[in-house]
């Protein structure tokens, strides 16, 4: 009987030890991501930060000035979060006709 009590006591103490060992671990982001985002300033830097909030990981430095202006307006139109996300997606992706025109 004392062996069963000892096993229960050890089992009760074990679950707390495993998660505590992993606390405080920090893995920095890859240097390419930090370097690209750190160089952007002004409107492009602000748009790059806000696009990450909506779930888009886009290289804003490669976007045309037209798309940057459209994104700036879309982010500050006052739409709902899902509406803003749909508008951003349409600007970044473009429609079928627009994609055909830009490739030629």
Coordinates of C-alpha atoms in Angstrom, one line a residue:
X1 CA 0.0 0.0 0.0
X2 CA 2.8 2.6 0.8
X3 CA 4.2 2.0 -2.7
X4 CA 0.9 3.1 -4.3
X5 CA 0.9 6.3 -2.2
X6 CA 4.5 7.0 -3.3
X7 CA 3.6 6.6 -7.0
X8 CA 0.6 8.9 -6.7
X9 CA 2.7 11.5 -4.9
X10 CA 5.4 11.4 -7.7
X11 CA 2.7 11.5 -10.4
X12 CA 1.1 14.6 -8.9
X13 CA 4.4 16.4 -8.8
X14 CA 5.6 15.5 -12.4
X15 CA 3.3 17.6 -14.7
X16 CA 4.5 20.9 -13.3
X17 CA 8.1 20.3 -14.1
X18 CA 7.8 19.8 -17.8
X19 CA 6.2 23.1 -19.0
X20 CA 8.4 25.2 -16.6
X21 CA 11.6 24.1 -18.4
X22 CA 10.5 25.6 -21.7
X23 CA 9.7 29.0 -20.4
X24 CA 11.9 31.9 -21.4
X25 CA 13.0 30.4 -24.7
X26 CA 13.2 33.1 -27.5
X27 CA 13.8 32.3 -31.1
X28 CA 14.6 35.4 -33.1
X29 CA 13.1 35.8 -36.6
X30 CA 15.3 35.1 -39.6
X31 CA 17.6 38.0 -40.5
X32 CA 16.1 38.5 -43.9
X33 CA 12.7 39.4 -42.5
X34 CA 14.1 41.8 -39.9
X35 CA 16.4 43.5 -42.4
X36 CA 13.7 44.1 -45.1
X37 CA 11.2 45.6 -42.7
X38 CA 13.8 47.7 -40.8
X39 CA 14.7 49.6 -44.0
X40 CA 11.2 50.7 -44.9
X41 CA 10.3 54.1 -43.6
X42 CA 7.4 56.5 -44.0
X43 CA 4.2 55.3 -45.7
X44 CA 5.7 52.0 -47.0
X45 CA 6.9 51.0 -43.5
X46 CA 3.6 51.8 -41.9
X47 CA 1.7 49.9 -44.6
X48 CA 4.1 46.9 -44.2
X49 CA 3.3 46.8 -40.4
X50 CA -0.4 47.1 -40.9
X51 CA -0.5 44.4 -43.7
X52 CA 1.0 41.9 -41.2
X53 CA -1.9 42.8 -38.8
X54 CA -4.4 41.6 -41.5
X55 CA -2.4 38.5 -42.3
X56 CA -0.5 39.5 -45.5
X57 CA 3.3 39.1 -45.6
X58 CA 4.0 41.2 -48.6
X59 CA 7.3 42.9 -49.7
X60 CA 6.0 46.4 -49.8
X61 CA 9.3 47.7 -51.3
X62 CA 8.5 46.0 -54.6
X63 CA 5.0 47.3 -54.9
X64 CA 4.2 50.1 -57.3
X65 CA 3.4 53.6 -56.0
X66 CA -0.2 53.1 -57.3
X67 CA -0.7 50.0 -55.2
X68 CA 0.9 51.6 -52.1
X69 CA -1.6 54.5 -52.4
X70 CA -4.5 52.2 -52.9
X71 CA -3.5 50.1 -49.9
X72 CA -3.1 53.3 -47.8
X73 CA -6.7 54.3 -48.7
X74 CA -8.0 50.8 -48.1
X75 CA -6.5 50.6 -44.6
X76 CA -8.0 53.9 -43.5
X77 CA -11.5 53.7 -45.2
X78 CA -13.2 52.7 -42.0
X79 CA -14.5 49.4 -43.2
X80 CA -14.9 46.3 -41.0
X81 CA -11.9 44.1 -40.5
X82 CA -13.1 41.5 -43.0
X83 CA -14.0 44.2 -45.5
X84 CA -10.6 45.7 -45.2
X85 CA -8.9 42.3 -45.6
X86 CA -11.0 41.6 -48.8
X87 CA -10.1 45.0 -50.2
X88 CA -6.4 44.4 -49.5
X89 CA -6.5 41.0 -51.2
X90 CA -8.2 42.5 -54.3
X91 CA -5.5 45.2 -54.5
X92 CA -2.6 42.8 -54.1
X93 CA -3.9 40.1 -56.3
X94 CA -6.0 42.1 -58.9
X95 CA -8.7 40.7 -61.0
X96 CA -8.3 38.2 -63.9
X97 CA -8.2 40.9 -66.6
X98 CA -5.7 43.0 -64.6
X99 CA -3.4 40.0 -64.1
X100 CA -3.5 39.3 -67.9
X101 CA -2.7 42.9 -68.7
X102 CA 0.2 43.2 -66.3
X103 CA 1.9 40.0 -67.6
X104 CA 2.0 41.3 -71.1

